[in-house]
Coordinates of C-alpha atoms and ligand atoms in Angstrom, one line a residue:
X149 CA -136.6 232.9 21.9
X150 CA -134.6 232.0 25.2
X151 CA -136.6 229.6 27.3
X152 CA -134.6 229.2 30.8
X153 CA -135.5 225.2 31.3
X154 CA -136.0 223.8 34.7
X155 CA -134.6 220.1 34.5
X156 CA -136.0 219.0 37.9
X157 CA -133.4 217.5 40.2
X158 CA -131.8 214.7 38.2
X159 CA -133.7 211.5 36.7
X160 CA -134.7 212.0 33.0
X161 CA -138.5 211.2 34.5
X162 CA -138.6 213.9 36.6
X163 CA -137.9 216.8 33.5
X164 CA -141.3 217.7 32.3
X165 CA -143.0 217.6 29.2
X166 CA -142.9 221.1 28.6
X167 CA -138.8 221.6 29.2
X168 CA -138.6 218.5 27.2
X169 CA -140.2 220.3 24.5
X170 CA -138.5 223.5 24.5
X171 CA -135.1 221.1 24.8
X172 CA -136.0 219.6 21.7
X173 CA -137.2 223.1 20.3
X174 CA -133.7 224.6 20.7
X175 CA -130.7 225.2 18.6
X176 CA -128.3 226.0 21.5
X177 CA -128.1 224.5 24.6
X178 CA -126.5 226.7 27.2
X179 CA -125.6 225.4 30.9
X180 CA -123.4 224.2 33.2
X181 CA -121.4 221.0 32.4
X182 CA -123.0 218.4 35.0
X183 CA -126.6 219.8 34.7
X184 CA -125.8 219.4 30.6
X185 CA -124.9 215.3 31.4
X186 CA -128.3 214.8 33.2
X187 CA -130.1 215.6 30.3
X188 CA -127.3 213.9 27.7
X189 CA -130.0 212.4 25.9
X190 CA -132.5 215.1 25.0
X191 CA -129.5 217.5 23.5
X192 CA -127.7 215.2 21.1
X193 CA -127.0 216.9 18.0
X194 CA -127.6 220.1 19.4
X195 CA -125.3 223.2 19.5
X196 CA -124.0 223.1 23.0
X197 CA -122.2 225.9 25.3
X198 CA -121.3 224.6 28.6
X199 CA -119.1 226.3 31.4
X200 CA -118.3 225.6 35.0
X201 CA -119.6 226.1 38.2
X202 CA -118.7 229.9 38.8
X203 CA -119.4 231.1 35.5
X204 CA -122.9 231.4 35.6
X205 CA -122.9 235.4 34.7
X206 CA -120.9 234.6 31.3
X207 CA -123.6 231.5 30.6
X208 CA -126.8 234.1 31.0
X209 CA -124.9 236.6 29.0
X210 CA -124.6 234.2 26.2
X211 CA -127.8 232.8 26.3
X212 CA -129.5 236.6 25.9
X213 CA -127.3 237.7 23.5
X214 CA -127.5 234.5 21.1
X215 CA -131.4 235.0 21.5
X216 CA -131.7 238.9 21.0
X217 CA -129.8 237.7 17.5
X218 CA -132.6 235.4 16.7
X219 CA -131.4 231.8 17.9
X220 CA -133.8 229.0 19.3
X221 CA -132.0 229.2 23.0
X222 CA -132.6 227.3 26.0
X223 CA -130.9 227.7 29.0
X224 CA -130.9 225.2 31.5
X225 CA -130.7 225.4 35.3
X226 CA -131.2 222.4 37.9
X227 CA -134.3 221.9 40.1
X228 CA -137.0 224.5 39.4
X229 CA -134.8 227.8 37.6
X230 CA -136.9 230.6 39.9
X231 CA -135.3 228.8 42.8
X232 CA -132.1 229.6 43.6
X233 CA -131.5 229.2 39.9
X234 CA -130.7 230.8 36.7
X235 CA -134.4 232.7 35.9
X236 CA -133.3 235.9 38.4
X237 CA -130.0 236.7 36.4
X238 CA -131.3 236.4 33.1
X239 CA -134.1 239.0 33.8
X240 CA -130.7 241.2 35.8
X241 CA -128.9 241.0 32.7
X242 CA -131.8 241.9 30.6
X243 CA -132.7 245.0 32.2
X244 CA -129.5 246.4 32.5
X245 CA -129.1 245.9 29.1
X246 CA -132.5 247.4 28.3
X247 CA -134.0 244.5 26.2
X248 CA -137.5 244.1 27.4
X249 CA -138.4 241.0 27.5
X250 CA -141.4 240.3 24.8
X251 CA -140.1 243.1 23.0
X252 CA -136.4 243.0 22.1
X253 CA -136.3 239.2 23.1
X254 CA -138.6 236.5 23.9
X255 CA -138.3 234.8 27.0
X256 CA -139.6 231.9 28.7
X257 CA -139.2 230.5 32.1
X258 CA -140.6 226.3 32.2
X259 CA -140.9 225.5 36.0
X260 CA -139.7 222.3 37.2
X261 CA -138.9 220.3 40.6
X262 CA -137.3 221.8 43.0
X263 CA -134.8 219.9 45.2
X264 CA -137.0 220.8 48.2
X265 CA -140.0 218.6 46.5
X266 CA -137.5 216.2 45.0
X267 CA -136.1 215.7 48.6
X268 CA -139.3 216.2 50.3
X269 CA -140.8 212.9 48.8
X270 CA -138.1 211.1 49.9
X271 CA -138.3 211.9 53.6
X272 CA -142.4 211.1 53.1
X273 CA -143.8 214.3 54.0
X274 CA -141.7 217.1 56.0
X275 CA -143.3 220.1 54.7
X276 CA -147.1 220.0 55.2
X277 CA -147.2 222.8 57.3
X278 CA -145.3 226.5 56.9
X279 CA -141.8 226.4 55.6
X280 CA -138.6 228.7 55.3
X281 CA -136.3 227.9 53.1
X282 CA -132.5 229.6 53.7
X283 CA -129.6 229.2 51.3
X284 CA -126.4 228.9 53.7
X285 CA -124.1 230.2 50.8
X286 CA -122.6 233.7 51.9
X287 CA -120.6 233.9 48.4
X288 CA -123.4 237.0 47.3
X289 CA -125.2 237.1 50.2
X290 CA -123.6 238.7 53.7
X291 CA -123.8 235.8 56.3
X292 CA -125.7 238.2 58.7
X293 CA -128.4 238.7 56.5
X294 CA -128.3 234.7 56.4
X295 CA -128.2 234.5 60.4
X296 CA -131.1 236.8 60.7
X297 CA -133.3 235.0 58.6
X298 CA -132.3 231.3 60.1
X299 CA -132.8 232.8 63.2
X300 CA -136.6 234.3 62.5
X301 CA -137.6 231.0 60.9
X302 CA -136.5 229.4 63.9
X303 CA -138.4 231.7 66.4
X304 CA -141.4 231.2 64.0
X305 CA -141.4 227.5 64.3
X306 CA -141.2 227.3 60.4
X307 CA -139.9 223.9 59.4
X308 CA -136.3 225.0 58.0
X309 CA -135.0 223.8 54.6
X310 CA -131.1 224.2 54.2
X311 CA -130.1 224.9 50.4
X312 CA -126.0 225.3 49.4
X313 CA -125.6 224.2 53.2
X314 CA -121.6 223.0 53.1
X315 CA -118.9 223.2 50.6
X316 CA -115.1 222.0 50.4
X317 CA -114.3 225.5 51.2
X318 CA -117.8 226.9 53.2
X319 CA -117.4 224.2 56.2
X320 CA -118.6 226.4 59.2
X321 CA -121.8 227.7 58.6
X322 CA -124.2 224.6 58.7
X323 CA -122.8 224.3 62.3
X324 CA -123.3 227.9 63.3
X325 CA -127.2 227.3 61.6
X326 CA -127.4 224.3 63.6
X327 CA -126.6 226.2 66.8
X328 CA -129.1 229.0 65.8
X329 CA -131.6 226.2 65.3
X330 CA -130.8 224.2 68.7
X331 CA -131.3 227.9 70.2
X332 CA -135.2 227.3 69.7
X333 CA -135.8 223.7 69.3
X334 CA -134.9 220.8 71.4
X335 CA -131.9 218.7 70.6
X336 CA -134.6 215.6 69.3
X337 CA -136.0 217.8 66.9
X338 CA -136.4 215.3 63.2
X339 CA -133.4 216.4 60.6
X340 CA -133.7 214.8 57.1
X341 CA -130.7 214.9 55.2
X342 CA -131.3 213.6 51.3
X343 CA -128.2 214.0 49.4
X344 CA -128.8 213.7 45.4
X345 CA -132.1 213.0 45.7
X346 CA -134.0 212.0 42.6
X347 CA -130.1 211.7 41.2
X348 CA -127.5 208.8 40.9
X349 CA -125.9 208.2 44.8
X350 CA -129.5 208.9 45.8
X351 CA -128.9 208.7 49.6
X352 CA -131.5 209.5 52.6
X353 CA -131.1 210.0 56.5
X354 CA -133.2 210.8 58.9
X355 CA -131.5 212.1 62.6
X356 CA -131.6 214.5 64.8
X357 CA -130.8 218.2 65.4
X358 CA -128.1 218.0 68.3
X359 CA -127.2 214.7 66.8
X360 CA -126.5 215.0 62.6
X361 CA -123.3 214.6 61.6
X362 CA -121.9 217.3 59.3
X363 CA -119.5 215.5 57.5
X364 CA -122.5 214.0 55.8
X365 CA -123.9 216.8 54.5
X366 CA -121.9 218.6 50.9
X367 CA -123.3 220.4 48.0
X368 CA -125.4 217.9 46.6
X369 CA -127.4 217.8 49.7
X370 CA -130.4 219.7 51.1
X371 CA -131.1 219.5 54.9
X372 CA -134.6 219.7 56.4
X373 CA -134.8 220.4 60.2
X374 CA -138.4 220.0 61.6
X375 CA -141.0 222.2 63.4
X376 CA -142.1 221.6 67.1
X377 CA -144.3 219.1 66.0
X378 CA -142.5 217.3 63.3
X379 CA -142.1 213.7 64.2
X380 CA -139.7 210.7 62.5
X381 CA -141.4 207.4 62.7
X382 CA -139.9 204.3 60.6
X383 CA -136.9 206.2 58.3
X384 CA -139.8 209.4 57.2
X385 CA -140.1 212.3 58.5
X386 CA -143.6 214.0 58.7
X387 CA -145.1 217.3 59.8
X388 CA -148.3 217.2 60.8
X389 CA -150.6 219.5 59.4
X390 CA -152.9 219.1 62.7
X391 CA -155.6 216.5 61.3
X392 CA -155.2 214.2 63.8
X393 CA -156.1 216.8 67.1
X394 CA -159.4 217.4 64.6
X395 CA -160.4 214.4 63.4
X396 CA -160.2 210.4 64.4
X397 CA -157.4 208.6 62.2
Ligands
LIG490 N1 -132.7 225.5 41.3 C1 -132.3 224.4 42.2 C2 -131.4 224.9 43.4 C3 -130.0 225.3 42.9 S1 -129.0 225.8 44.3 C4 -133.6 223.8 42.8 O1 -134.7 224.3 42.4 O2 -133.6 222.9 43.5 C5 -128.1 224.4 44.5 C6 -128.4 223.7 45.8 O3 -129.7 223.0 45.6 C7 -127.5 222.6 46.2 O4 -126.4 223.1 47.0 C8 -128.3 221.7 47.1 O5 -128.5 222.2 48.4 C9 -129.7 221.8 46.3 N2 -129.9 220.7 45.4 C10 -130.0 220.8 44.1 N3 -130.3 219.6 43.5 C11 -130.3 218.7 44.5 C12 -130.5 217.3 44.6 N4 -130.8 216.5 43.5 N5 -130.4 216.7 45.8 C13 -130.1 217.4 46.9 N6 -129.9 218.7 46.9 C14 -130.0 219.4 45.7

């Protein structure tokens, strides 16, 4: 059996019963080395294969291999594993491999929290109306696609949350969303910034659009720019979802 574990964004609270379960369940722990130390204490004594950041092909590879030979695996993957995570290339690998899934291997997928929620609660409540969420990483994805689908989000007053949005070596492209953003919505518009949230160096700020400062933001961060009615009021950021024009408050 390979169940791909979500492990929610950090604190050992946050990682569900059910991923704590199939943790426990498993014989070999497969992920990558930081995600591995957040859950140090539900793997001890466990058969562990970790690998760095880019090697994420060679970690699903080993995790469906070591299952379609029988092994207890779980595979873990930050946040929520269908977002952004590893679910997608396990089910890649699978099929060009042509094991079906529930025939030549059992697999699993155990939802978790996504950094959007994690981050979400933070900021108090940005995302109670429609959302778009665009990864600004153009490493497998070509950044036109990415500017088209900023730039429709924008036009469709979606409240806009940045995933991957800045990197030691991916420094432009948060700027260039910014100025896609700024080419709808006024320079006031509420920006949340929560870097690790629900992690150690937990860290929160709530700014503008014209205003944010992008030396802030790295790879531990997600970025939440507000619709045309979003307001910031006391550190939170909230959307209205239109209550108040229906009923008195
Ligand atoms: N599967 C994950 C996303 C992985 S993509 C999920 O469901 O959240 C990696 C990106 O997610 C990072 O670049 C960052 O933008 C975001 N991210 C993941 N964990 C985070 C956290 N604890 N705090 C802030 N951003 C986070």
């Amino acid at each position: 059996m390979l169940s791909i574990v979500s492990i929610g964004p950090g604190w050992a609270e946050h990682v569900t019963p059910a991923a704590a379960r199939a943790l426990e369940r498993a014989e070999v722990v497969v992920g990558y080395k930081t995600y591995l130390d957040l859950i140090a204490g539900f793997i001890t004594g466990k058969e562990v294969v970790s690998s760095g950041m880019m090697k994420e092909v060679d970690r699903c590879k080993t995790a469906v291999e070591r299952a379609a030979q029988g092994a207890e695996v779980s595979l873990v993957s930050s946040g929520d594993a269908g977002i952004y995570g590893m679910a997608g290339l396990v089910f890649e690998v699978c099929r060009e491999r042509g094991l079906v899934p529930g025939r030549d291997v059992e697999i699993e997928v155990v939802p978790g929290i996504p950094a959007l929620s994690a981050g979400a609660a933070l900021l108090g409540a940005p995302l109670m109306h429609d959302f778009a969420v665009v990864s600004l990483s153009d490493l497998l994805t070509p950044w036109g696609v990415i500017e088209k689908r900023i730039a429709a989000a924008a036009a469709a007053d979606f409240v806009v949350v940045l995933y991957n949005p800045r990197s030691r070596k991916r420094r432009w492209q948060l700027g260039r969303a910014r100025e896609i953003m700024l080419s709808h919505r006024g320079p006031d518009t509420p920006v949340g910034i929560v870097k690790r949230a629900q992690r150690e160096g937990q860290e929160v700020i709530v700014t503008t659009l014209a205003g944010f400062d992008e030396e802030v933001v790295d790879m531990q961060t997600v970025v939440f720019i507000g619709n045309s009615s979003t307001w910031s009021w006391e550190g939170l950021m909230v959307t209205p979802r239109g209550y108040g024009s229906k009923y008195s408050l």
